[in-house]
Coordinates of C-alpha atoms and ligand atoms in Angstrom, one line a residue:
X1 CA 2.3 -31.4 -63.7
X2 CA 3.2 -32.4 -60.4
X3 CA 5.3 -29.6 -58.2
X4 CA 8.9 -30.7 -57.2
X5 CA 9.6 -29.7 -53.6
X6 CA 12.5 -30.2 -51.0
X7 CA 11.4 -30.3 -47.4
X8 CA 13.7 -28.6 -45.4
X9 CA 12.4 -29.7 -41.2
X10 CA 13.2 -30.2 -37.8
X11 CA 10.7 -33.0 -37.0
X12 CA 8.4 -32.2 -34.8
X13 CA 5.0 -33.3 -35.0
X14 CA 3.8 -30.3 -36.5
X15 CA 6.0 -31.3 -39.4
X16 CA 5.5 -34.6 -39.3
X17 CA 1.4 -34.1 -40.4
X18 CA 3.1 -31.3 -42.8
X19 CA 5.4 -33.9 -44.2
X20 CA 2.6 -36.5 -44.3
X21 CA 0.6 -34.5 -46.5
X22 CA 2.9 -33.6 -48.9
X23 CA 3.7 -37.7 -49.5
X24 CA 0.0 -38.3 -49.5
X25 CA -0.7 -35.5 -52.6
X26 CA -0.6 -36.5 -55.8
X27 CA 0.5 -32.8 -56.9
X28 CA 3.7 -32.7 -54.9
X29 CA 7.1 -34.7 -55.9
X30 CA 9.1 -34.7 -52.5
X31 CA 12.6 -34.8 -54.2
X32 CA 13.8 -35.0 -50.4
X33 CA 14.2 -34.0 -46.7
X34 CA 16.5 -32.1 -45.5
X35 CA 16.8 -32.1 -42.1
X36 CA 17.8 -29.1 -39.9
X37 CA 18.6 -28.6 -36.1
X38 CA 15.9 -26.8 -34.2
X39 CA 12.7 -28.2 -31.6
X40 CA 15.3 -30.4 -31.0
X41 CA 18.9 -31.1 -32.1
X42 CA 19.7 -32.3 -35.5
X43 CA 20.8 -36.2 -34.5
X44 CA 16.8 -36.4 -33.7
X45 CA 15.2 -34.0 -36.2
X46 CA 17.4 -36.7 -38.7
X47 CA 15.8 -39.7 -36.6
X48 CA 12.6 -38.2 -37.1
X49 CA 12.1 -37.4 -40.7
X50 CA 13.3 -41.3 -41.7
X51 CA 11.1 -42.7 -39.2
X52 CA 8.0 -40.6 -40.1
X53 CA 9.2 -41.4 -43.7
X54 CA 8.5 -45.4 -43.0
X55 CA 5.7 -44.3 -41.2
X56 CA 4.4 -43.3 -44.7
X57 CA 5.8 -46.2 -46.6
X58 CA 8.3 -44.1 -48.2
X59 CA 11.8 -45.5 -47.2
X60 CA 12.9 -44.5 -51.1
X61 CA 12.6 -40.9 -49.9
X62 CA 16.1 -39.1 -49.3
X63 CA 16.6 -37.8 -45.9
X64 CA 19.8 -36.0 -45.7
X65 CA 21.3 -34.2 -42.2
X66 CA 21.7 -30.8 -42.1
X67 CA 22.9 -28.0 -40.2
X68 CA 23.5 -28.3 -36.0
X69 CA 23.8 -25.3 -35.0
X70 CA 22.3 -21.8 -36.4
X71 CA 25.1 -19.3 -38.1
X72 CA 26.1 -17.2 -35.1
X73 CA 24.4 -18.2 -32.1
X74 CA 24.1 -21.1 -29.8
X75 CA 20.5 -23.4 -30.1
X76 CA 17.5 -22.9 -28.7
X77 CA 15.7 -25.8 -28.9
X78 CA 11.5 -26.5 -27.9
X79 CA 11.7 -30.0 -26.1
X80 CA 8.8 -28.1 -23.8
X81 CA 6.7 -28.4 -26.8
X82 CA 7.5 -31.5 -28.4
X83 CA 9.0 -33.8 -25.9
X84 CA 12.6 -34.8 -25.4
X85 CA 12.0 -36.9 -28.9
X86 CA 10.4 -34.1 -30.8
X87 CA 8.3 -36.8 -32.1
X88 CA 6.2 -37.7 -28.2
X89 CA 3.4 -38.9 -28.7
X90 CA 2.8 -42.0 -30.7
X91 CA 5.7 -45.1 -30.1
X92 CA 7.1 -45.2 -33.7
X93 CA 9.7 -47.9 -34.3
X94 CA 13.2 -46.8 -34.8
X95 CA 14.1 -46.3 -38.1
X96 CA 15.4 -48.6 -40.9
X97 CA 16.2 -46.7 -43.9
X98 CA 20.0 -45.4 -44.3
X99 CA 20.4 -41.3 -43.8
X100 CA 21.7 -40.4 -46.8
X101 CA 25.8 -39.7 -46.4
X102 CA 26.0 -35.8 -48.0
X103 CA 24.9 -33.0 -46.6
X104 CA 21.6 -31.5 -46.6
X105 CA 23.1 -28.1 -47.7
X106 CA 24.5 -30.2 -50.6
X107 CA 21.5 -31.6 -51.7
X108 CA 20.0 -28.5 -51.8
X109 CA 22.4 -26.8 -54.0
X110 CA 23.2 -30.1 -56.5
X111 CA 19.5 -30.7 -57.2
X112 CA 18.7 -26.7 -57.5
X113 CA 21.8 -26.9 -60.2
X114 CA 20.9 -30.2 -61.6
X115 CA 17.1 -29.7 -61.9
X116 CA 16.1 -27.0 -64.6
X117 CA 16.1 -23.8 -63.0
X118 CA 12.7 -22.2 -61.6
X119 CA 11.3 -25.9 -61.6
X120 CA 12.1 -26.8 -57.2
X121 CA 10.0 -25.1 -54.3
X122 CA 12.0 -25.3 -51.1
X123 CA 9.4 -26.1 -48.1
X124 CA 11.0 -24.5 -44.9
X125 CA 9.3 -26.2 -41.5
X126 CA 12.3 -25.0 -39.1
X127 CA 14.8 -22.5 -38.6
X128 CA 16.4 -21.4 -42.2
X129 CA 19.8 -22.5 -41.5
X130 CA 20.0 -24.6 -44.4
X131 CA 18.7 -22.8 -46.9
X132 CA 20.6 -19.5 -45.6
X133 CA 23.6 -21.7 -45.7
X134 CA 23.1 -22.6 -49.4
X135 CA 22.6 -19.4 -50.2
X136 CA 26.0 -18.3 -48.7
X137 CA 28.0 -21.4 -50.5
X138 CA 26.3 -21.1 -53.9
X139 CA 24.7 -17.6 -54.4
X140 CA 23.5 -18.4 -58.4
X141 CA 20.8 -21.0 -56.7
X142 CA 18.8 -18.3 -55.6
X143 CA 17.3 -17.4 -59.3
X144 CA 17.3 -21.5 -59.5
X145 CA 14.7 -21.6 -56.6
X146 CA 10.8 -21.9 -57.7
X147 CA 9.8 -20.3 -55.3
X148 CA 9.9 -21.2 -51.1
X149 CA 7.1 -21.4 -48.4
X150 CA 7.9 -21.1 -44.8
X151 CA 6.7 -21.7 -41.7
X152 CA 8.1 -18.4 -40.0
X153 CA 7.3 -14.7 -38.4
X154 CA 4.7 -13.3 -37.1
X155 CA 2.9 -9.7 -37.1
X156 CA -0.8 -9.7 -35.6
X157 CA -0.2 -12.5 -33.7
X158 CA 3.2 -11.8 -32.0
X159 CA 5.6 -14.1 -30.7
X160 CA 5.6 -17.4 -29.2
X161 CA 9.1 -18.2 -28.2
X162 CA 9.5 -14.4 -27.1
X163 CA 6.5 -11.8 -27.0
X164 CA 7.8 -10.7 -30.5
X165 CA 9.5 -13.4 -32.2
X166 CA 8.5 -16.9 -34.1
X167 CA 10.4 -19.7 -33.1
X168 CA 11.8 -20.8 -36.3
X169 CA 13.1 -16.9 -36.8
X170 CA 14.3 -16.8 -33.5
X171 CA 16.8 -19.3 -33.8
X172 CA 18.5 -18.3 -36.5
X173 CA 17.6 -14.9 -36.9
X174 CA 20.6 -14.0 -39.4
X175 CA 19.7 -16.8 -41.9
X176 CA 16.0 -15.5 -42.2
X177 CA 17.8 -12.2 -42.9
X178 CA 19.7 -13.9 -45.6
X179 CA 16.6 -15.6 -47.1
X180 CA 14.7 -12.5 -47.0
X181 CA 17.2 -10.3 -48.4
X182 CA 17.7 -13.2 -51.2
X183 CA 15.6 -12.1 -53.7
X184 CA 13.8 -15.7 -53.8
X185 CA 9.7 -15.9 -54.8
X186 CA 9.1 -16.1 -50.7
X187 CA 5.4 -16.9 -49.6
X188 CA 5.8 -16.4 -45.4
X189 CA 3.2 -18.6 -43.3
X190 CA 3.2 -17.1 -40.2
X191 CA 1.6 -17.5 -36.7
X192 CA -0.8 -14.8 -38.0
X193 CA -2.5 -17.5 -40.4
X194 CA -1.4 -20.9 -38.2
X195 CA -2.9 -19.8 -35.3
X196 CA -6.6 -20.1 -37.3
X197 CA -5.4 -23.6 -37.6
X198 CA -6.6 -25.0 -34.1
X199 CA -6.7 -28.8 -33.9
X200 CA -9.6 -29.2 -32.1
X201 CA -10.8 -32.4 -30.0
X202 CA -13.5 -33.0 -33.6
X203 CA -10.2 -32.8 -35.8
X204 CA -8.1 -35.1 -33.6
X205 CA -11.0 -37.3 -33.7
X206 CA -11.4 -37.3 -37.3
X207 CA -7.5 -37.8 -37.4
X208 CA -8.0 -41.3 -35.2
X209 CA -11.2 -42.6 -37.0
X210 CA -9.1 -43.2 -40.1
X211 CA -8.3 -46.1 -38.6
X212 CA -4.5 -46.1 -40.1
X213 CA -1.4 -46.8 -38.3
X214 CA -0.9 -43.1 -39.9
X215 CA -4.4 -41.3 -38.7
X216 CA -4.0 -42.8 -35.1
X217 CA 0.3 -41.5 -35.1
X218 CA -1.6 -38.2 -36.2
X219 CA -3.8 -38.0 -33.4
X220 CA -1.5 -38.9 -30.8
X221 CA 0.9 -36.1 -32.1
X222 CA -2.0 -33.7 -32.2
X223 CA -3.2 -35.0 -28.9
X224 CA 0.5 -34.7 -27.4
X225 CA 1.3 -31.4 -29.1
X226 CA -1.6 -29.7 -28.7
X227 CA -1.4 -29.7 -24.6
X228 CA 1.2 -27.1 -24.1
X229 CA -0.5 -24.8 -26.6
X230 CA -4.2 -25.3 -25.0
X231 CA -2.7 -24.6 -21.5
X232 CA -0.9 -21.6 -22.6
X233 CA -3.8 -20.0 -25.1
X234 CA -6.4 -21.9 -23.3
X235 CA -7.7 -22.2 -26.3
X236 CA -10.2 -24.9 -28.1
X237 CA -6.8 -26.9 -29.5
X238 CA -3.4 -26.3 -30.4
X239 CA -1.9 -24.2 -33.8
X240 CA -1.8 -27.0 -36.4
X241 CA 1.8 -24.9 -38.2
X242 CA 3.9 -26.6 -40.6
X243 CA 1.0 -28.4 -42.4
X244 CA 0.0 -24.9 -43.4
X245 CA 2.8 -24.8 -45.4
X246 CA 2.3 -28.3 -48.0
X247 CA -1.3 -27.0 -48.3
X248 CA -0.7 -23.9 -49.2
X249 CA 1.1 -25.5 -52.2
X250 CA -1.8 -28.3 -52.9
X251 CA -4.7 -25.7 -52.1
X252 CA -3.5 -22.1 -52.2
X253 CA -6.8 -21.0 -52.6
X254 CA -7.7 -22.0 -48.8
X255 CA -5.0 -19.3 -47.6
X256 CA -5.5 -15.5 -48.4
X257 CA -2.5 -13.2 -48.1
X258 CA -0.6 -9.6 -48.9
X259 CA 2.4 -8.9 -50.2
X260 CA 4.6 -6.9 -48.2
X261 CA 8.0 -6.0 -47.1
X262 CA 9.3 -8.1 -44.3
X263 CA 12.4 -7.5 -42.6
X264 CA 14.2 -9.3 -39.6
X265 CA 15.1 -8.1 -36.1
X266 CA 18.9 -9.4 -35.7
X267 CA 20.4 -6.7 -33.3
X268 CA 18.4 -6.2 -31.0
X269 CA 17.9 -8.5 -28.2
X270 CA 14.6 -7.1 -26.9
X271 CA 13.2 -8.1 -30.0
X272 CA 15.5 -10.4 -31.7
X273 CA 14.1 -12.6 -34.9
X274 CA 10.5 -10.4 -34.7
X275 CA 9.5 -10.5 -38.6
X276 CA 8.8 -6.4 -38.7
X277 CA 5.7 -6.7 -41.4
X278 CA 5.2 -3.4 -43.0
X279 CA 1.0 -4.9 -43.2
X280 CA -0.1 -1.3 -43.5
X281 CA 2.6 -0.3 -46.5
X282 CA 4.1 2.8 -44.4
X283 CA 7.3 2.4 -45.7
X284 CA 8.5 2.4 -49.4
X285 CA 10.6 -0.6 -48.6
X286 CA 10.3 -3.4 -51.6
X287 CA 7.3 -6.0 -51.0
X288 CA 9.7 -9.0 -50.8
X289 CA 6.9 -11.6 -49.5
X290 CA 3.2 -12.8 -49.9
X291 CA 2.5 -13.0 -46.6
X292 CA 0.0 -15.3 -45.2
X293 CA -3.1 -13.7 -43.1
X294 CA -5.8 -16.0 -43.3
X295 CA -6.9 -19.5 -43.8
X296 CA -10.2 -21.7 -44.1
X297 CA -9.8 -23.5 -41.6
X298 CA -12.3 -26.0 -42.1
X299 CA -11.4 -26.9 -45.7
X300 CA -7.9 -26.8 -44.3
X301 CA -8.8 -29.8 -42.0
X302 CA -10.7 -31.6 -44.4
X303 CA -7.7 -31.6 -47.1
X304 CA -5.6 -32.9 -44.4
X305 CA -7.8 -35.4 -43.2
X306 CA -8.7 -36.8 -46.4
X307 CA -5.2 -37.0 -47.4
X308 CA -3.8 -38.8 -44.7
X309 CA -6.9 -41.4 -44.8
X310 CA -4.6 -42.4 -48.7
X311 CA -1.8 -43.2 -46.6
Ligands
RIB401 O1 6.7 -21.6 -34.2 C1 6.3 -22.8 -34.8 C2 7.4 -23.5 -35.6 O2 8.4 -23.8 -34.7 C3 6.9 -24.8 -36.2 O3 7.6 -25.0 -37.4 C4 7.3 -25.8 -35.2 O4 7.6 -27.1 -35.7 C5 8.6 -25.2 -34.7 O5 9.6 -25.6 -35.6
CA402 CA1 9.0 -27.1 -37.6

């Protein structure tokens, strides 16, 4: 039985491959995107998910715009990292298919209500302001949700928008707060585990010799993304994120993980949106998250690779 999911994104090349995947696998239904503001603002992270959509050959998928702006603070966007696009890299022709007219926050909670309950995963590649937003409006969806798998936090691995924060926390620190606090199945992916995901020159090239008008977008995302990430690391390539997330759902046996209690840093601005991971179990708060430690990376690659050659 395939598994219903809503992608919730702010495209991003990272997402892109993760959204790729997910309309590549046979064992995922993408009921739709939802897009939210975040590497960069929302009237391109909207852009982006309907042209990587057509990309992909899927112009029936929904796209729907989201949120703008996080709950309480102004946007912090990551144009160093993606490009003033958020999609730099390959030249993709602008996009055809309509955006859908509600809002993503609408979508969310209609097809939560209208699907039978437990029976949606929610996919979150970017700051949670959508899903926190749903939340807010219509509290009963949070039994409704299957479960949801985010890109998001960090413990071992620390920050990399501040030295202790994630980027899609930090943004919109007080809606990962709300989705933590919510009670939802959450599995976290955090830098801990997406930082083991390096795209390396070999997987770039394995990307490209597809052959596909999708393998070569692939590798010149990888190849564009990947430079800010090597200089900064210096590593042997850049964190391959978001895709961590769809495979986790087609191939959870790749990822290895604990559950813990995870709480977020919203007060103070030293170390604003840092995912405090209780790894070690010293406190008695409730384990509200599998969180992901580990991956193999090499079967992760070869998933993703394969996959995107069906495309
Ligand atoms: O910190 C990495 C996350 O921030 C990824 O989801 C990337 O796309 C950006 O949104
Ligand atoms: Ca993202």
């Amino acid at each position: 039985m395939a598994r219903k999911i809503i992608i919730d994104t702010d495209p991003g090349q990272d997402d892109a491959v993760a959204i790729l995947l997910a309309l590549a696998s046979p064992e995922l239904v993408v009921l739709g995107l939802t897009a939210v503001a975040g590497n960069v603002p929302l009237a391109l992270t909207e852009k982006n998910a309907r042209m990587i959509c057509e990309l992909a050959g899927r112009r029936d998928i929904p796209v729907f715009a989201g949120c703008d702006a996080p709950l309480a603070r102004r946007l912090v966007t990551a144009e160093h990292v993606h490009g003033k696009t958020g999609l730099d890299g390959p030249v993709l022709p602008e996009p055809t298919m309509p955006l859908q007219d509600g809002h993503a926050v609408d979508f969310i909670i209609d097809t939560l209500r209208a699907e039978p309950s437990g029976t949606v995963t929610l996919c979150a590649l970017g700051p949670l302001t959508n899903i926190a937003t749903a939340l807010q409006r219509a509290p009963d969806i949070a039994e409704r949700v299957q479960q949801i798998v985010l890109m998001g936090g960090a413990y071992f691995e620390v920050g990399n928008i501040t030295p202790t924060a994630e980027f899609n926390i930090y943004v919109d620190p007080e809606a990962a707060d709300i989705v933590f606090k919510s009670g939802m199945d959450i599995v976290a992916v955090p830098l801990d585990v997406t930082h083991k995901a390096l795209v390396t020159a070999q997987r770039t090239a394995a990307f490209r010799a597809l052959g596909t008008p999708v393998g070569i977008a692939v590798a010149e995302m990888t190849d564009f993304f990947e430079r800010f990430d090597k200089e900064k690391y210096g590593g042997e390539g850049a964190p391959l994120h978001d895709p961590c997330v769809t495979a986790y759902l087609i191939a959870p046996d790749l990822f290895t993980g604990r559950r813990i209690n995870v709480e977020i840093e919203t007060m103070s601005d030293l170390t604003l949106g840092m995912t405090v991971a209780d790894w070690w179990g010293v406190t008695d708060r409730p384990e509200n998250a599998l969180f992901i430690g580990d991956l193999d990376a090499d079967g992760f690659f070869k998933l993703l690779t394969e996959r995107l050659g069906r495309l």
